[in-house]
Coordinates of C-alpha atoms in Angstrom, one line a residue:
M1 CA -71.0 112.5 -1.2
V2 CA -69.1 113.9 -4.1
F3 CA -66.4 115.8 -2.1
K4 CA -64.6 119.1 -4.0
V5 CA -60.6 121.0 -3.2
S6 CA -61.2 123.7 -1.7
K7 CA -57.7 124.9 -1.4
I8 CA -54.5 123.2 -3.0
V9 CA -51.5 124.9 -1.0
R10 CA -47.8 124.9 -2.2
S11 CA -45.3 124.3 -0.3
K12 CA -41.5 123.5 0.5
R13 CA -42.2 120.5 2.4
K14 CA -42.3 117.3 1.8
S15 CA -45.0 115.0 2.2
F16 CA -49.1 115.2 1.5
C17 CA -51.5 116.8 4.4
I18 CA -55.2 117.1 4.6
E19 CA -56.9 119.5 6.4
I20 CA -61.4 119.7 6.8
G21 CA -62.2 123.2 7.7
E22 CA -65.0 123.1 10.3
F23 CA -67.6 123.9 7.4
G24 CA -66.1 121.2 5.6
E25 CA -63.3 122.6 3.6
I26 CA -60.7 120.8 2.1
I27 CA -57.1 122.5 2.0
L28 CA -54.6 119.4 1.2
R29 CA -51.3 120.8 1.4
V30 CA -48.3 119.8 -1.2
P31 CA -44.8 120.1 -2.1
N32 CA -43.6 121.8 -4.4
K33 CA -43.3 120.2 -6.4
A34 CA -46.4 117.6 -6.1
R35 CA -47.6 116.5 -10.5
N36 CA -51.4 116.2 -10.7
F37 CA -51.9 112.3 -10.4
E38 CA -50.3 112.2 -7.2
I39 CA -52.2 114.2 -5.7
N40 CA -55.6 112.3 -6.7
N41 CA -54.0 109.4 -6.0
F42 CA -52.5 110.9 -2.7
L43 CA -57.0 112.1 -2.8
K44 CA -58.7 108.7 -3.9
K45 CA -55.6 106.6 -1.1
H46 CA -57.1 108.4 1.3
S47 CA -61.5 109.7 -0.2
N48 CA -62.4 106.4 3.2
W49 CA -61.3 108.7 5.0
I50 CA -61.9 111.7 4.5
Y51 CA -65.9 110.9 3.2
K52 CA -66.5 110.3 7.0
K53 CA -64.3 113.7 8.4
L54 CA -66.9 115.4 6.1
R55 CA -69.8 113.1 7.4
I56 CA -68.8 114.8 11.0
V57 CA -69.0 117.9 9.7
E58 CA -72.9 117.7 7.9
K59 CA -73.3 115.8 11.5
R60 CA -71.7 118.8 13.5
K61 CA -73.8 122.0 11.5
E62 CA -77.1 121.1 12.7
N63 CA -75.9 122.5 15.5
L64 CA -74.4 125.0 14.6
K65 CA -77.9 127.0 14.3
P66 CA -78.2 130.4 14.8
K67 CA -79.7 130.9 17.8
N68 CA -83.9 132.2 18.0
F69 CA -84.0 132.0 21.9
E70 CA -87.3 131.1 22.3
D71 CA -89.5 129.0 24.3
G72 CA -87.5 125.1 25.1
E73 CA -84.2 126.3 23.3
T74 CA -81.0 124.5 25.8
F75 CA -78.5 126.4 26.1
L76 CA -74.9 124.8 27.9
F77 CA -73.7 126.0 31.3
L78 CA -70.4 123.2 33.2
G79 CA -71.2 121.2 30.5
Q80 CA -75.1 119.8 30.8
S81 CA -78.5 121.4 29.2
F82 CA -80.6 123.7 30.2
E83 CA -83.8 124.8 29.2
L84 CA -85.5 128.2 27.9
K85 CA -88.1 129.8 29.5
I86 CA -89.8 132.4 28.1
V87 CA -91.9 134.7 31.1
E88 CA -93.1 137.8 31.9
N89 CA -92.7 140.3 34.1
Q90 CA -89.3 139.4 35.8
K91 CA -86.9 142.5 36.5
E92 CA -84.1 140.6 35.6
S93 CA -83.1 139.9 32.2
L94 CA -81.8 136.4 33.2
I95 CA -82.2 134.3 35.9
F96 CA -80.6 130.6 36.2
K97 CA -82.3 128.3 38.3
D98 CA -83.3 125.0 36.7
K99 CA -83.8 126.2 34.2
F100 CA -83.0 129.9 32.1
Y101 CA -85.7 132.5 32.3
L102 CA -85.7 134.7 29.9
S103 CA -87.8 138.3 30.6
K104 CA -89.7 139.5 27.6
K105 CA -89.6 142.5 27.7
Y106 CA -85.5 141.4 27.3
L107 CA -86.3 138.7 24.3
D108 CA -84.8 141.1 21.1
K109 CA -81.6 141.5 23.7
A110 CA -81.2 138.5 24.7
K111 CA -78.2 137.5 23.2
D112 CA -76.5 139.6 25.1
A113 CA -77.8 138.8 28.5
F114 CA -76.6 134.9 28.1
I115 CA -72.6 136.8 27.6
K116 CA -73.7 137.9 30.1
F117 CA -74.6 135.5 32.2
Y118 CA -71.4 133.5 30.9
K119 CA -69.0 136.2 31.8
N120 CA -70.0 136.5 35.3
R121 CA -70.2 133.3 35.6
A122 CA -66.7 131.9 34.7
K123 CA -65.2 135.3 36.5
E124 CA -67.1 133.1 38.8
V125 CA -65.9 130.4 38.5
I126 CA -62.6 130.0 36.8
S127 CA -61.0 132.7 39.7
Q128 CA -62.1 129.8 42.4
R129 CA -60.2 126.9 39.9
V130 CA -57.3 129.3 38.8
D131 CA -56.8 130.2 42.6
Y132 CA -57.0 126.2 44.0
Y133 CA -54.7 124.9 41.4
S134 CA -52.3 127.9 41.3
K135 CA -51.9 127.5 45.8
M136 CA -51.9 123.9 45.3
N137 CA -49.0 124.5 43.0
S138 CA -47.3 127.4 44.0
F139 CA -48.4 129.7 40.9
K140 CA -47.6 132.9 40.8
F141 CA -50.0 135.3 38.3
N142 CA -51.0 138.4 38.5
K143 CA -54.6 139.9 37.0
I144 CA -57.3 136.9 35.3
K145 CA -59.3 138.4 32.3
I146 CA -62.2 137.4 30.8
N147 CA -62.6 137.6 27.6
S148 CA -65.0 136.4 23.9
A149 CA -61.7 135.1 22.3
T150 CA -63.1 132.3 19.5
K151 CA -59.9 130.7 18.3
R152 CA -58.5 130.7 21.8
W153 CA -59.5 128.9 25.4
G154 CA -57.0 130.6 27.7
S155 CA -54.0 132.7 27.0
C156 CA -50.8 133.8 29.1
T157 CA -49.2 137.1 28.4
S158 CA -44.9 137.9 30.3
K159 CA -46.5 140.1 32.9
G160 CA -48.4 137.1 34.7
N161 CA -52.3 137.8 33.7
L162 CA -53.8 134.3 32.4
N163 CA -57.5 135.4 29.5
F164 CA -60.3 133.1 29.9
S165 CA -62.8 132.3 27.4
Y166 CA -66.6 133.2 29.2
R167 CA -66.7 130.3 26.2
L168 CA -65.5 128.3 28.8
I169 CA -68.2 128.3 31.0
M170 CA -70.5 126.1 28.7
A171 CA -67.8 122.5 28.9
P172 CA -67.4 120.6 32.5
I173 CA -65.6 121.9 34.5
E174 CA -63.1 118.9 34.5
I175 CA -62.5 120.9 30.1
I176 CA -62.0 124.3 32.7
D177 CA -59.6 123.0 34.6
Y178 CA -58.0 121.8 32.0
V179 CA -57.3 125.2 30.3
V180 CA -57.0 126.9 34.1
I181 CA -53.9 124.2 33.9
H182 CA -52.6 124.4 30.9
E183 CA -51.8 128.2 30.8
L184 CA -51.2 128.0 34.8
V185 CA -47.7 126.2 34.0
H186 CA -47.2 128.9 30.9
L187 CA -46.3 131.0 33.7
V188 CA -43.3 128.5 34.5
D189 CA -42.8 127.0 30.5
K190 CA -43.7 129.1 27.5
T191 CA -43.3 126.4 25.5
H192 CA -45.8 123.2 23.9
S193 CA -42.6 120.9 24.4
K194 CA -42.8 117.6 26.1
S195 CA -41.6 118.5 29.4
F196 CA -44.4 121.5 29.5
Y197 CA -47.2 118.5 28.7
E198 CA -45.2 116.9 31.7
K199 CA -45.8 119.6 34.2
I200 CA -49.5 119.6 33.1
S201 CA -49.5 115.6 33.6
K202 CA -48.2 115.7 36.9
I203 CA -50.6 117.7 38.0
L204 CA -53.6 116.2 35.5
P205 CA -52.2 112.7 34.3
E206 CA -55.5 112.3 32.1
Y207 CA -55.0 116.2 30.4
K208 CA -55.2 114.4 26.9
K209 CA -59.2 113.2 27.8
S210 CA -59.5 117.1 27.7
I211 CA -58.3 117.6 25.0
E212 CA -60.1 115.0 23.0
W213 CA -63.3 116.3 24.6
L214 CA -62.4 120.4 23.7
N215 CA -61.2 118.9 19.9
K216 CA -64.4 117.0 19.5
Y217 CA -66.6 118.8 20.8
H218 CA -65.6 122.7 20.8
Y219 CA -68.1 124.0 18.7
L220 CA -71.0 123.1 20.8
L221 CA -68.8 126.4 23.2
K222 CA -71.0 128.9 20.7
I223 CA -73.8 131.1 20.9

């Protein structure tokens, strides 16, 4: 595998930094006065790390293929993979039991059916977790909204409204709990300072494991 730098960004920064994008693009951030030989030496020094990250990206791409909504495909729900079964004579577009059952006559709207299912279950499960942790820790929130955000798992507004991406419902419950607690703590601390994470730690001592999980598997939480 031979890598090629996609973009070099020069700024007032003092150090060099490499970023590997979701699809393998390599972005190099360097000081304004960085010389070509310094850039080449930096890339050479970190080539093993770059190759390692690119191999991870290639493996991810296998899981980023668009869903065809065919018999046997699997879909995530609360951290587990469930098989899809296409069925005849089903009034509802999508039913979840031990598997996902999709009505054949709704095949052309399968993605919409899944998104609707995920949003409904996300509202149900996340609302329960918000209520649980807010009562336990005396947090006061206003409203809960489930959205289709792809860049943020959750957010907290100045009015105390909590927003969550429906994609969270594909993750294990402990990951959902971390995002819920993260946004609840924002009700009393708008920063991402050390004290902010100390507040999270008091509620969820092993929260760092959830952050690591999201960093490693976030790309799977989509259809």
